[in-house]
Amino acid sequence: MLSFEDALQALMEAARPVAEIRDLPLEAAAGRVLAAAQVATVNVPPLDNSAMDGYAVRSAEVAAAVAGGLALSVSQRIAAGRLGEPLRVGSVARIFTGAPVPPGADAVVMQEHCQPGAADGNAVLFRQAPQPWENIRRVGEDMQRGAHILPAGIRLRPQDVALAAAAGIARLPVYRRLRVALLLTGDELVMPGHPLPPGAIYDSNRYALCAQLEALGCEVRTFGPVADQLVPTRQALLQLVAENDLVLTSGGVSVGEEDHVKAAVESIGKLALWKVAIKPGKPLAFGEIEAHGKRAWFVGLPGNPVSSFITFATLVRPFVLKLQGLQRVLPRHFALPAAFSRPAGEPRTEFLRVRINAAGRLELFANQSSAVVTSLAWSDGLVQLPPDRAVSPGDAVAFIPFSEVI
C-alpha cells in the first residue's frame, strides 16, 4: 500500500489542466478558473478624488483662516463625474464623494467640520485645519495601469470579478469546466423514494459525490447503479470515455468476488495506484481508460459512504482542482486541542470525524466506522492523524474544517 503522502503526490504529478480555454464576459466568469494573469488597463482612481462630501481646499489657506476666524468663499461646486476648474486663491470648492479634486487643492475637509460663513451659503467657516492630502484618494492609489492584479490559476470570486471590472477588463479567459462521469456500482443500491427490498440499501454516495463535484464547478453526469458483473461494468466504462475527462466510480474496487471495477479498468486501460494506507478508504484506484482513441482519467472510490466521502475530500478533490487549472489545491490544516484520547497502533493515516465544542476543543464522534453517515453530518471536519500517532486530551492535532474540502 502507498502511504497517504505518496498517493497524493502521485495524483498531483499526473494531473494536467484541461487544454480548452473559454473567453467569457465578466457576468459569466464568477466561479470559473482563470487561465491567464490579468493586468490593469487604467489607473484606479484615474484622478485624485474626494473620499467624502465636503470642501476641496488649500490646506495652508484653511489654517490661516482658522487662526483668524475668517470664512472662505465657495467658488465652485463639483459633483462625481465632473471636472472642476482650477481652485481660485482664497476660495474653496464644494465637492462630493468620488468627484475629481480641482487643480490647486491639496485636501478635502469633511462637511461635518464646517459651518456656513454667510447667509447665502457662499462662504464657509472651518473648525480645524486639515493635513495636506487629507481625505483625498490619490491617482493610482488602488491600482496602477499595467499592474498585475489577478494571477492565473485562481477560482474567480465575486470580488475578483469586481476587481477586473474596476481595472477596465470586460472579458476573462477561463478553463472550460471539467467533465466528470459518476458511475455507481452495486446490486444492493436503491434510489431514495423507492421501496427498500430485503438486503438493499439506499444510495447515498451518488448524492454526496455529485454535490462535491458540482461544488467544485464540474459538469457532472451520473450513471448506474451498474450490476456487479464484469461485462456490464466494462461496457459502461467504455461508453463514458469519449465525452468525459474523468470517470469516477464508487464501489467495486476492493478484492471481493463481486468487485469487478478494478478488472474492468485493467481490461481497457491501466491502474497507476491501488490501495492507499489510509483509514477509512484503503481501496482507492487511480489510472487511465481508453476507448476509440479517446482517453479519460479513472478514479475508483470505496463503496462505504464515509470512505467514499473522505477519500474524495482528501485525495480526489486536489486532483480534480489541479485538472481544472487551480494553483492552490491542498486544504489548510489548523492546530487545535483534542478533547479525546486515541491509542497508538494504527499503521495507516487516519481521518477522524470531529466537531469543535464550546471550549474550542475537538470532540470525537463515538462511532468511527466507515459506514456511519451520521458521523459526517454531525462533524465540523476531520482530524488527520499520521500512522501510529497516539492522542491525549489537550494535544494539538491537525484539524481540517469541512469548509476546506467541500
Tab-separated table of C-alpha atoms in Angstrom:
chain	number	residue	atom	x	y	z
A	1	MET	CA	0.000	0.000	0.000
A	2	LEU	CA	1.132	3.527	-0.773
A	3	SER	CA	1.271	5.997	2.068
A	4	PHE	CA	-1.241	8.845	2.014
A	5	GLU	CA	1.527	11.316	1.147
A	6	ASP	CA	2.874	9.182	-1.724
A	7	ALA	CA	-0.611	8.635	-3.129
A	8	LEU	CA	-1.332	12.366	-3.040
A	9	GLN	CA	1.988	13.125	-4.725
A	10	ALA	CA	1.245	10.586	-7.477
A	11	LEU	CA	-2.110	12.208	-8.171
A	12	MET	CA	-0.596	15.701	-8.201
A	13	GLU	CA	2.182	14.713	-10.594
A	14	ALA	CA	-0.271	13.094	-13.012
A	15	ALA	CA	-2.789	15.958	-13.158
A	16	ARG	CA	-2.648	18.421	-16.048
A	17	PRO	CA	-5.200	21.199	-16.596
A	18	VAL	CA	-7.745	20.803	-19.374
A	19	ALA	CA	-6.458	22.389	-22.582
A	20	GLU	CA	-9.513	24.307	-23.752
A	21	ILE	CA	-9.924	27.928	-22.674
A	22	ARG	CA	-13.130	29.947	-22.872
A	23	ASP	CA	-13.342	33.740	-23.191
A	24	LEU	CA	-16.246	34.831	-21.002
A	25	PRO	CA	-17.889	38.151	-20.164
A	26	LEU	CA	-17.494	39.221	-16.562
A	27	GLU	CA	-21.074	38.360	-15.656
A	28	ALA	CA	-20.391	34.699	-16.515
A	29	ALA	CA	-16.880	34.427	-15.044
A	30	ALA	CA	-17.507	34.054	-11.294
A	31	GLY	CA	-16.776	30.530	-10.105
A	32	ARG	CA	-14.565	29.705	-13.087
A	33	VAL	CA	-10.789	29.172	-13.029
A	34	LEU	CA	-8.725	31.990	-14.512
A	35	ALA	CA	-6.422	30.731	-17.268
A	36	ALA	CA	-4.139	33.770	-17.672
A	37	ALA	CA	-2.898	36.511	-15.353
A	38	GLN	CA	-4.572	39.907	-15.733
A	39	VAL	CA	-3.164	43.440	-15.605
A	40	ALA	CA	-4.952	46.727	-15.005
A	41	THR	CA	-5.735	48.753	-18.128
A	42	VAL	CA	-6.187	52.036	-16.222
A	43	ASN	CA	-5.132	53.787	-13.051
A	44	VAL	CA	-7.682	53.389	-10.256
A	45	PRO	CA	-8.683	56.003	-9.370
A	46	PRO	CA	-7.861	57.715	-12.678
A	47	LEU	CA	-7.631	61.136	-10.966
A	48	ASP	CA	-7.205	62.412	-7.425
A	49	ASN	CA	-10.725	62.362	-5.986
A	50	SER	CA	-12.577	63.191	-2.813
A	51	ALA	CA	-13.073	60.488	-0.208
A	52	MET	CA	-16.176	62.225	1.210
A	53	ASP	CA	-18.634	65.058	0.898
A	54	GLY	CA	-17.117	68.381	1.974
A	55	TYR	CA	-14.891	71.154	0.636
A	56	ALA	CA	-11.748	70.979	-1.507
A	57	VAL	CA	-9.228	73.435	-0.116
A	58	ARG	CA	-5.662	74.626	0.056
A	59	SER	CA	-4.644	73.355	3.489
A	60	ALA	CA	-2.389	76.345	4.217
A	61	GLU	CA	-5.210	78.805	3.451
A	62	VAL	CA	-7.598	76.961	5.776
A	63	ALA	CA	-5.000	77.012	8.573
A	64	ALA	CA	-4.704	80.768	8.232
A	65	ALA	CA	-8.495	81.192	8.089
A	66	VAL	CA	-8.984	79.077	11.236
A	67	ALA	CA	-6.351	81.098	13.091
A	68	GLY	CA	-8.016	84.354	12.089
A	69	GLY	CA	-11.627	83.204	12.455
A	70	LEU	CA	-12.243	84.033	8.800
A	71	ALA	CA	-14.624	82.452	6.298
A	72	LEU	CA	-13.520	81.394	2.814
A	73	SER	CA	-15.718	81.874	-0.218
A	74	VAL	CA	-17.157	78.940	-2.208
A	75	SER	CA	-16.104	79.411	-5.839
A	76	GLN	CA	-17.490	76.229	-7.478
A	77	ARG	CA	-19.428	73.022	-6.988
A	78	ILE	CA	-18.004	69.696	-8.184
A	79	ALA	CA	-20.108	66.517	-8.371
A	80	ALA	CA	-18.846	62.988	-9.119
A	81	GLY	CA	-18.123	62.521	-12.809
A	82	ARG	CA	-17.401	66.226	-13.447
A	83	LEU	CA	-14.112	68.104	-13.697
A	84	GLY	CA	-13.726	71.316	-11.724
A	85	GLU	CA	-11.865	74.467	-12.608
A	86	PRO	CA	-8.502	75.331	-11.023
A	87	LEU	CA	-9.170	76.463	-7.463
A	88	ARG	CA	-9.047	80.249	-7.123
A	89	VAL	CA	-6.740	81.659	-4.444
A	90	GLY	CA	-8.608	82.351	-1.202
A	91	SER	CA	-11.599	80.169	-2.128
A	92	VAL	CA	-12.824	76.593	-1.631
A	93	ALA	CA	-14.861	74.200	-3.782
A	94	ARG	CA	-17.966	72.358	-2.645
A	95	ILE	CA	-17.171	68.740	-3.513
A	96	PHE	CA	-18.855	65.350	-3.263
A	97	THR	CA	-17.581	61.822	-2.724
A	98	GLY	CA	-15.772	60.491	-5.795
A	99	ALA	CA	-15.538	63.867	-7.543
A	100	PRO	CA	-12.151	64.845	-9.023
A	101	VAL	CA	-10.191	67.229	-6.818
A	102	PRO	CA	-9.666	70.546	-8.659
A	103	PRO	CA	-6.133	71.639	-9.552
A	104	GLY	CA	-4.666	73.687	-6.723
A	105	ALA	CA	-6.477	71.880	-3.901
A	106	ASP	CA	-4.463	69.618	-1.611
A	107	ALA	CA	-7.062	68.491	0.953
A	108	VAL	CA	-10.750	67.892	1.497
A	109	VAL	CA	-12.444	68.959	4.723
A	110	MET	CA	-15.476	66.850	5.583
A	111	GLN	CA	-18.683	68.851	5.779
A	112	GLU	CA	-19.211	67.903	9.451
A	113	HIS	CA	-16.157	70.032	10.315
A	114	CYS	CA	-17.545	73.139	8.625
A	115	GLN	CA	-20.327	75.655	9.158
A	116	PRO	CA	-21.894	78.321	6.956
A	117	GLY	CA	-19.907	81.537	6.846
A	118	ALA	CA	-22.599	83.533	5.103
A	119	ALA	CA	-26.385	83.531	4.919
A	120	ASP	CA	-26.388	82.668	1.212
A	121	GLY	CA	-24.098	79.648	1.719
A	122	ASN	CA	-21.350	81.103	-0.462
A	123	ALA	CA	-18.792	81.140	2.354
A	124	VAL	CA	-17.585	78.547	4.864
A	125	LEU	CA	-16.064	78.638	8.333
A	126	PHE	CA	-13.717	75.803	9.278
A	127	ARG	CA	-13.411	74.403	12.803
A	128	GLN	CA	-9.971	72.861	12.214
A	129	ALA	CA	-7.253	72.853	9.578
A	130	PRO	CA	-6.674	69.672	7.517
A	131	GLN	CA	-3.373	67.951	6.873
A	132	PRO	CA	-2.101	68.045	3.263
A	133	TRP	CA	-3.816	65.365	1.155
A	134	GLU	CA	-6.276	64.547	3.910
A	135	ASN	CA	-9.442	62.823	2.593
A	136	ILE	CA	-8.085	62.613	-0.961
A	137	ARG	CA	-7.771	59.332	-2.841
A	138	ARG	CA	-4.620	59.704	-4.930
A	139	VAL	CA	-4.444	58.710	-8.587
A	140	GLY	CA	-3.468	55.018	-8.898
A	141	GLU	CA	-3.806	54.503	-5.147
A	142	ASP	CA	-5.903	51.360	-5.622
A	143	MET	CA	-4.084	50.021	-8.679
A	144	GLN	CA	-1.809	51.387	-11.365
A	145	ARG	CA	-2.079	50.808	-15.074
A	146	GLY	CA	-0.077	47.722	-16.068
A	147	ALA	CA	-0.042	46.302	-12.539
A	148	HIS	CA	-0.671	42.563	-12.159
A	149	ILE	CA	-3.994	42.278	-10.352
A	150	LEU	CA	-5.214	38.677	-10.821
A	151	PRO	CA	-2.896	35.640	-11.049
A	152	ALA	CA	-3.664	32.652	-13.231
A	153	GLY	CA	-4.999	29.547	-11.527
A	154	ILE	CA	-7.465	31.112	-9.102
A	155	ARG	CA	-11.168	30.404	-8.857
A	156	LEU	CA	-12.790	33.738	-9.580
A	157	ARG	CA	-14.790	35.095	-6.663
A	158	PRO	CA	-17.279	37.966	-6.892
A	159	GLN	CA	-14.614	40.335	-5.554
A	160	ASP	CA	-12.152	39.175	-8.227
A	161	VAL	CA	-14.686	39.892	-10.959
A	162	ALA	CA	-15.303	43.309	-9.394
A	163	LEU	CA	-11.554	43.986	-9.424
A	164	ALA	CA	-11.367	43.095	-13.125
A	165	ALA	CA	-14.267	45.421	-13.872
A	166	ALA	CA	-12.656	48.274	-11.906
A	167	ALA	CA	-9.469	47.722	-13.929
A	168	GLY	CA	-11.370	48.116	-17.201
A	169	ILE	CA	-11.359	44.417	-18.165
A	170	ALA	CA	-14.591	43.272	-19.839
A	171	ARG	CA	-13.844	39.598	-20.539
A	172	LEU	CA	-11.722	36.920	-18.856
A	173	PRO	CA	-10.050	33.737	-20.161
A	174	VAL	CA	-11.098	30.710	-18.108
A	175	TYR	CA	-10.558	26.979	-18.370
A	176	ARG	CA	-13.582	25.081	-19.598
A	177	ARG	CA	-15.450	23.111	-16.984
A	178	LEU	CA	-14.152	19.639	-16.158
A	179	ARG	CA	-16.475	16.906	-17.441
A	180	VAL	CA	-16.959	14.110	-14.927
A	181	ALA	CA	-18.983	10.925	-15.246
A	182	LEU	CA	-20.061	9.441	-11.919
A	183	LEU	CA	-20.691	5.706	-12.231
A	184	LEU	CA	-22.298	3.912	-9.296
A	185	THR	CA	-21.983	0.144	-8.897
A	186	GLY	CA	-23.747	-2.320	-6.629
A	187	ASP	CA	-26.693	-4.692	-6.865
A	188	GLU	CA	-27.778	-3.620	-3.394
A	189	LEU	CA	-28.336	0.057	-4.245
A	190	VAL	CA	-31.833	1.528	-4.391
A	191	MET	CA	-32.761	5.126	-5.138
A	192	PRO	CA	-34.336	7.065	-2.249
A	193	GLY	CA	-38.092	7.274	-2.548
A	194	HIS	CA	-38.476	3.684	-3.748
A	195	PRO	CA	-39.413	0.683	-1.585
A	196	LEU	CA	-36.402	-0.922	0.065
A	197	PRO	CA	-36.263	-4.700	-0.630
A	198	PRO	CA	-34.638	-7.039	1.906
A	199	GLY	CA	-30.849	-6.806	1.722
A	200	ALA	CA	-30.860	-3.480	-0.142
A	201	ILE	CA	-29.661	-0.033	0.956
A	202	TYR	CA	-30.408	3.450	-0.259
A	203	ASP	CA	-27.724	5.004	-2.468
A	204	SER	CA	-26.184	7.954	-0.618
A	205	ASN	CA	-22.826	8.097	-2.429
A	206	ARG	CA	-24.495	9.331	-5.623
A	207	TYR	CA	-25.748	12.452	-3.872
A	208	ALA	CA	-22.654	13.152	-1.812
A	209	LEU	CA	-20.226	12.782	-4.714
A	210	CYS	CA	-22.401	14.652	-7.190
A	211	ALA	CA	-22.726	17.540	-4.742
A	212	GLN	CA	-18.986	17.533	-4.020
A	213	LEU	CA	-18.139	17.636	-7.735
A	214	GLU	CA	-20.688	20.309	-8.562
A	215	ALA	CA	-19.399	22.438	-5.678
A	216	LEU	CA	-16.036	22.377	-7.464
A	217	GLY	CA	-17.615	23.658	-10.675
A	218	CYS	CA	-17.552	20.377	-12.615
A	219	GLU	CA	-20.055	19.318	-15.260
A	220	VAL	CA	-21.364	16.105	-13.712
A	221	ARG	CA	-23.475	13.314	-15.153
A	222	THR	CA	-24.447	10.290	-13.086
A	223	PHE	CA	-24.914	6.720	-14.316
A	224	GLY	CA	-25.945	3.459	-12.733
A	225	PRO	CA	-26.064	1.669	-10.487
A	226	VAL	CA	-24.406	-0.938	-12.704
A	227	ALA	CA	-24.829	-4.592	-11.855
A	228	ASP	CA	-21.952	-6.267	-10.005
A	229	GLN	CA	-20.741	-8.107	-13.091
A	230	LEU	CA	-17.605	-7.687	-15.186
A	231	VAL	CA	-19.145	-7.281	-18.647
A	232	PRO	CA	-21.746	-4.586	-17.788
A	233	THR	CA	-19.125	-2.703	-15.771
A	234	ARG	CA	-16.647	-2.788	-18.655
A	235	GLN	CA	-19.288	-1.706	-21.173
A	236	ALA	CA	-20.352	1.206	-19.006
A	237	LEU	CA	-16.773	2.413	-18.664
A	238	LEU	CA	-16.222	2.195	-22.434
A	239	GLN	CA	-19.284	4.338	-23.096
A	240	LEU	CA	-18.143	7.068	-20.713
A	241	VAL	CA	-14.613	7.613	-22.011
A	242	ALA	CA	-15.396	9.659	-25.124
A	243	GLU	CA	-17.255	12.568	-23.537
A	244	ASN	CA	-15.572	12.890	-20.140
A	245	ASP	CA	-12.243	13.996	-18.706
A	246	LEU	CA	-12.686	11.870	-15.589
A	247	VAL	CA	-14.702	8.762	-14.831
A	248	LEU	CA	-15.370	8.345	-11.126
A	249	THR	CA	-16.800	5.148	-9.672
A	250	SER	CA	-17.993	4.241	-6.216
A	251	GLY	CA	-17.716	0.642	-5.052
A	252	GLY	CA	-16.314	-2.462	-6.687
A	253	VAL	CA	-12.612	-1.657	-6.288
A	254	SER	CA	-11.850	-3.981	-3.393
A	255	VAL	CA	-10.862	-7.654	-3.654
A	256	GLY	CA	-14.206	-9.369	-3.188
A	257	GLU	CA	-15.692	-11.780	-5.720
A	258	GLU	CA	-18.343	-9.199	-6.554
A	259	ASP	CA	-15.858	-6.321	-7.016
A	260	HIS	CA	-15.369	-6.013	-10.783
A	261	VAL	CA	-14.343	-2.395	-11.335
A	262	LYS	CA	-10.595	-2.991	-10.998
A	263	ALA	CA	-10.637	-5.843	-13.512
A	264	ALA	CA	-12.827	-3.851	-15.911
A	265	VAL	CA	-10.473	-0.883	-15.811
A	266	GLU	CA	-7.391	-3.027	-16.364
A	267	SER	CA	-9.044	-4.587	-19.433
A	268	ILE	CA	-9.373	-1.164	-21.155
A	269	GLY	CA	-6.612	0.838	-19.508
A	270	LYS	CA	-4.150	0.759	-16.662
A	271	LEU	CA	-4.023	1.466	-12.965
A	272	ALA	CA	-1.184	3.544	-11.554
A	273	LEU	CA	-2.383	3.331	-7.972
A	274	TRP	CA	-4.436	0.857	-5.975
A	275	LYS	CA	-4.705	0.612	-2.208
A	276	VAL	CA	-3.648	3.502	-0.017
A	277	ALA	CA	-2.650	3.279	3.641
A	278	ILE	CA	-5.491	5.456	4.930
A	279	LYS	CA	-8.410	4.795	7.231
A	280	PRO	CA	-11.142	4.878	6.161
A	281	GLY	CA	-10.712	4.341	2.435
A	282	LYS	CA	-7.955	1.822	1.689
A	283	PRO	CA	-9.336	0.520	-1.662
A	284	LEU	CA	-8.733	3.606	-3.847
A	285	ALA	CA	-7.878	3.073	-7.517
A	286	PHE	CA	-6.395	5.590	-9.969
A	287	GLY	CA	-5.391	5.295	-13.610
A	288	GLU	CA	-6.495	5.834	-17.206
A	289	ILE	CA	-9.024	4.165	-19.500
A	290	GLU	CA	-9.184	4.294	-23.292
A	291	ALA	CA	-11.805	3.654	-25.984
A	292	HIS	CA	-11.998	4.570	-29.668
A	293	GLY	CA	-8.819	6.660	-29.478
A	294	LYS	CA	-10.064	8.728	-26.532
A	295	ARG	CA	-8.646	8.689	-23.015
A	296	ALA	CA	-10.059	9.640	-19.652
A	297	TRP	CA	-8.738	9.614	-16.122
A	298	PHE	CA	-10.224	6.999	-13.844
A	299	VAL	CA	-10.683	7.121	-10.082
A	300	GLY	CA	-12.359	4.305	-8.195
A	301	LEU	CA	-13.606	5.157	-4.727
A	302	PRO	CA	-14.602	2.717	-1.987
A	303	GLY	CA	-18.284	1.889	-1.650
A	304	ASN	CA	-18.678	2.581	2.065
A	305	PRO	CA	-20.177	6.078	2.296
A	306	VAL	CA	-17.712	7.551	4.815
A	307	SER	CA	-14.748	6.027	2.976
A	308	SER	CA	-16.037	7.405	-0.312
A	309	PHE	CA	-16.610	10.866	1.136
A	310	ILE	CA	-13.245	11.132	2.878
A	311	THR	CA	-11.095	9.725	0.074
A	312	PHE	CA	-12.752	12.156	-2.320
A	313	ALA	CA	-12.242	15.092	0.042
A	314	THR	CA	-8.598	14.360	0.839
A	315	LEU	CA	-7.192	12.781	-2.345
A	316	VAL	CA	-9.550	13.188	-5.299
A	317	ARG	CA	-10.542	16.792	-4.650
A	318	PRO	CA	-6.949	18.111	-5.023
A	319	PHE	CA	-6.596	16.074	-8.220
A	320	VAL	CA	-9.830	17.500	-9.641
A	321	LEU	CA	-8.803	21.036	-8.703
A	322	LYS	CA	-5.482	20.649	-10.487
A	323	LEU	CA	-7.229	19.276	-13.580
A	324	GLN	CA	-9.300	22.455	-13.532
A	325	GLY	CA	-6.161	24.597	-13.617
A	326	LEU	CA	-6.114	25.764	-9.999
A	327	GLN	CA	-2.769	26.507	-8.368
A	328	ARG	CA	-3.734	26.130	-4.693
A	329	VAL	CA	-5.335	22.728	-4.356
A	330	LEU	CA	-4.481	21.413	-0.895
A	331	PRO	CA	-6.630	22.167	2.167
A	332	ARG	CA	-5.312	24.126	5.105
A	333	HIS	CA	-4.773	22.400	8.444
A	334	PHE	CA	-5.293	24.126	11.791
A	335	ALA	CA	-3.754	23.040	15.079
A	336	LEU	CA	-6.499	22.637	17.689
A	337	PRO	CA	-6.503	20.836	21.044
A	338	ALA	CA	-8.133	17.425	21.261
A	339	ALA	CA	-10.898	16.673	23.736
A	340	PHE	CA	-10.385	12.931	23.259
A	341	SER	CA	-7.795	10.227	23.626
A	342	ARG	CA	-6.666	7.770	20.969
A	343	PRO	CA	-4.152	4.950	21.423
A	344	ALA	CA	-1.225	4.456	19.054
A	345	GLY	CA	-1.018	1.405	16.832
A	346	GLU	CA	-2.910	2.301	13.665
A	347	PRO	CA	-0.387	1.786	10.811
A	348	ARG	CA	-2.342	3.966	8.366
A	349	THR	CA	-3.016	7.712	8.153
A	350	GLU	CA	-6.355	8.088	9.889
A	351	PHE	CA	-9.088	10.660	9.318
A	352	LEU	CA	-11.349	11.103	12.334
A	353	ARG	CA	-14.730	12.840	12.310
A	354	VAL	CA	-14.754	15.603	14.921
A	355	ARG	CA	-16.508	18.805	15.870
A	356	ILE	CA	-15.487	21.879	17.855
A	357	ASN	CA	-17.023	22.127	21.316
A	358	ALA	CA	-17.802	25.280	23.307
A	359	ALA	CA	-14.296	25.261	24.778
A	360	GLY	CA	-12.693	25.274	21.332
A	361	ARG	CA	-11.567	21.655	21.586
A	362	LEU	CA	-12.242	18.808	19.186
A	363	GLU	CA	-14.777	16.193	20.205
A	364	LEU	CA	-14.658	12.776	18.588
A	365	PHE	CA	-17.754	11.117	17.143
A	366	ALA	CA	-18.252	7.923	19.115
A	367	ASN	CA	-18.580	5.545	16.150
A	368	GLN	CA	-15.780	5.984	13.601
A	369	SER	CA	-16.997	3.159	11.325
A	370	SER	CA	-16.694	3.754	7.574
A	371	ALA	CA	-20.411	3.037	7.116
A	372	VAL	CA	-21.804	5.578	9.623
A	373	VAL	CA	-23.056	8.509	7.546
A	374	THR	CA	-24.315	10.157	10.732
A	375	SER	CA	-20.726	10.922	11.675
A	376	LEU	CA	-20.277	13.149	8.622
A	377	ALA	CA	-23.414	15.190	9.242
A	378	TRP	CA	-22.512	15.555	12.943
A	379	SER	CA	-18.949	16.725	12.331
A	380	ASP	CA	-17.339	20.103	11.634
A	381	GLY	CA	-14.376	18.491	9.926
A	382	LEU	CA	-11.614	15.907	10.098
A	383	VAL	CA	-8.552	15.284	12.223
A	384	GLN	CA	-5.666	13.890	10.205
A	385	LEU	CA	-3.553	11.550	12.311
A	386	PRO	CA	-0.260	10.187	10.981
A	387	PRO	CA	0.407	6.445	11.393
A	388	ASP	CA	0.997	5.224	14.957
A	389	ARG	CA	0.066	8.587	16.496
A	390	ALA	CA	-1.374	8.496	20.000
A	391	VAL	CA	-3.572	11.367	21.184
A	392	SER	CA	-4.241	12.542	24.729
A	393	PRO	CA	-6.713	15.265	25.760
A	394	GLY	CA	-5.152	18.681	25.193
A	395	ASP	CA	-2.743	17.515	22.468
A	396	ALA	CA	-2.636	19.714	19.376
A	397	VAL	CA	-3.880	17.820	16.322
A	398	ALA	CA	-4.246	18.723	12.629
A	399	PHE	CA	-7.841	19.819	12.043
A	400	ILE	CA	-9.258	20.160	8.516
A	401	PRO	CA	-12.582	22.043	8.536
A	402	PHE	CA	-15.148	20.773	6.060
A	403	SER	CA	-15.132	24.288	4.606
A	404	GLU	CA	-11.628	23.484	3.306
A	405	VAL	CA	-12.627	20.306	1.474
A	406	ILE	CA	-16.252	20.788	0.440
